[in-house]
XYZ file of C-alpha atoms in Angstrom:
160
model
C 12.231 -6.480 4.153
C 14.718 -8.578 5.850
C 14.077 -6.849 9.019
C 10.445 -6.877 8.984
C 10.677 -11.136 8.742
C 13.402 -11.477 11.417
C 11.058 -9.293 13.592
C 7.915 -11.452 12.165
C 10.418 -14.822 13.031
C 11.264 -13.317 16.577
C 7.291 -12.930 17.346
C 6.351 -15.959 16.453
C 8.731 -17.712 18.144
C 8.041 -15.709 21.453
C 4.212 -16.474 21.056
C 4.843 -20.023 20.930
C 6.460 -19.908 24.034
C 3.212 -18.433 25.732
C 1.578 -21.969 25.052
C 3.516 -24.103 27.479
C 2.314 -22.927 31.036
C -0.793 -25.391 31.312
C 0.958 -26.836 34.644
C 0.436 -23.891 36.705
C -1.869 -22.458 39.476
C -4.250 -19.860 37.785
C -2.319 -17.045 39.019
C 0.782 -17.838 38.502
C -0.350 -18.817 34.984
C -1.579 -15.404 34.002
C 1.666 -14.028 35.655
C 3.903 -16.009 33.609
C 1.666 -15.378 30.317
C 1.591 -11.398 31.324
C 5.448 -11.560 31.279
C 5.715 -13.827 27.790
C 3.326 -11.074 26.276
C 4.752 -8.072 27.508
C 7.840 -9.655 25.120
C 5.397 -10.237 22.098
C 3.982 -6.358 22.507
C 7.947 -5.036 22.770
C 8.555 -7.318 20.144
C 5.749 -5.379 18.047
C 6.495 -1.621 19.122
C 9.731 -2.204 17.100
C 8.411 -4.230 14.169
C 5.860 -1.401 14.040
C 8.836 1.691 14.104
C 11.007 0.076 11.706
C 8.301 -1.024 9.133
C 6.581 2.485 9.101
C 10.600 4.120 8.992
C 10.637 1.652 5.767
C 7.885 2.483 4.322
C 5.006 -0.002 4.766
C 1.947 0.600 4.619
C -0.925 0.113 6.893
C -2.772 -2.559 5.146
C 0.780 -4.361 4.611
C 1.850 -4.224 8.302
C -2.104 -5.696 9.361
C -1.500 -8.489 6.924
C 1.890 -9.487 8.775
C 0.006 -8.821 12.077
C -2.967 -11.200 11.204
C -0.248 -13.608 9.785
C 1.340 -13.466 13.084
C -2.054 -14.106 14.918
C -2.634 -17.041 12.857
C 0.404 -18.822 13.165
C 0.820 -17.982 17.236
C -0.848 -17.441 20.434
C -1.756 -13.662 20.085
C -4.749 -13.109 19.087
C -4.991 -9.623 18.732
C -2.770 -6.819 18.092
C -4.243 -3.079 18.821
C -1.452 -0.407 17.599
C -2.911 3.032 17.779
C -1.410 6.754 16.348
C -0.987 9.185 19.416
C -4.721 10.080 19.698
C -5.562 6.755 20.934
C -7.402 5.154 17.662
C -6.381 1.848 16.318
C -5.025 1.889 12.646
C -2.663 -1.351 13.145
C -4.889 -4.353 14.153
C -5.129 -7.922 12.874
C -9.123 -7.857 14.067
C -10.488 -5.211 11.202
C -12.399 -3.114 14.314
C -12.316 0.178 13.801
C -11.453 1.181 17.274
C -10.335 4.165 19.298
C -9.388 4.384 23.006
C -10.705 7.064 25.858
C -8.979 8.379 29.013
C -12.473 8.473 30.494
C -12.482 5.446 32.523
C -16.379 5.907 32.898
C -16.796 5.683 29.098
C -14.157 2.773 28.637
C -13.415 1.120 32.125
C -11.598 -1.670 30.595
C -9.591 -0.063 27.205
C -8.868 3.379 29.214
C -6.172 1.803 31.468
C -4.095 1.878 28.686
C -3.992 5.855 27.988
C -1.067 6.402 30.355
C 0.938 4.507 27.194
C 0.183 7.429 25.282
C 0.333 10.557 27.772
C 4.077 8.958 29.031
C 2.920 8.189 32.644
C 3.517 4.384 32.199
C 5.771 2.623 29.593
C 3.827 -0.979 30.590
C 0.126 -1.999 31.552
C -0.575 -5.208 32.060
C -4.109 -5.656 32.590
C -5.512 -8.965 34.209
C -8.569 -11.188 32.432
C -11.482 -8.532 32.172
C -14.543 -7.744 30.488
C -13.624 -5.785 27.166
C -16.274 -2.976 25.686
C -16.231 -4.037 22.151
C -18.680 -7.250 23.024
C -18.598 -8.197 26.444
C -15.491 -11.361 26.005
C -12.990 -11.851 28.351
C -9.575 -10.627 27.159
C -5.888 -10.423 28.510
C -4.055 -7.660 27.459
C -0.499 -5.900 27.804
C 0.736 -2.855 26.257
C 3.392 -1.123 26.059
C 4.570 3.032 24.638
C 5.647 3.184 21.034
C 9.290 3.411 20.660
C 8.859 5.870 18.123
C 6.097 8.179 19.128
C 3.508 7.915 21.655
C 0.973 5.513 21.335
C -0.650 1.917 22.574
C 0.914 -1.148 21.430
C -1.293 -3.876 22.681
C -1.671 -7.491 22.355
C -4.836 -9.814 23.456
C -5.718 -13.200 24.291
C -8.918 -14.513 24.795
C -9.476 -15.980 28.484
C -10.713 -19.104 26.714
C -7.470 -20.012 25.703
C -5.016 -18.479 28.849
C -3.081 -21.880 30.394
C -4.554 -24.740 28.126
């Protein structure tokens, strides 16, 4: 338990970070956010490995993940098993990514996390399936077995 709230300390403390880039061109903004939350969705691909290798559950790793969202920046966190559906989120979607860009032109650019071809995406302000809001998301591979480890922010709230 220990582990799992230095993790939770070292994510919060990296999301607050994300809030301090209001200065900035627009581009160089999301650049500098994109980098901050590739950190918080690293940051998360280990919390995740070591809490499942200790035994939490599910609904006990979504409560520290919608803690987490509360208290930071991130707004969502999508962690998915190796066949692409969500089982880790602080949102309470039930969710599942497609390789098939034409059925999920936004979500599918993160399958390569899963098949190994890329061990980051960073995706830039788009148009998400789920409802039509514009979202930032990274992800990253699991460290412990394929699968997406992503984390959102709404455009609304990129480089207040």
């Amino acid at each position: 338990m220990r582990i799992t709230r230095i993790l939770a300390a070292m994510l919060v403390s990296c999301f607050v970070l994300c809030t301090g880039t209001s200065g900035l061109r627009a581009a160089t903004c999301e650049d500098t956010v994109a980098g901050h939350m590739v950190g918080e969705a690293l940051l998360a691909a280990h919390f995740v490995a070591l809490a499942e290798k200790a035994g939490m559950t599910p609904s006990e790793i979504n409560a520290i993940l919608k803690t987490v969202s509360e208290k930071s920046a991130i707004q969502e966190f999508w962690i998915t098993d190796s066949a692409g559906r969500a089982y880790l989120t602080n949102t309470g979607i039930d969710f599942t990514f497609s390789p098939d860009s034409a059925k999920q032109p936004q979500a599918s650019a993160f399958w390569p996390l899963i098949d190994g071809s890329k061990d980051i995406v960073i995706q830039g302000a788009h148009k998400r399936e789920i409802d039509g809001k514009i979202f930032k998301y990274v992800g990253v591979a699991g460290v412990d077995k394929a699968r997406i480890v992503q984390v959102g922010v709404d455009a609304e709230n990129l480089c207040k």
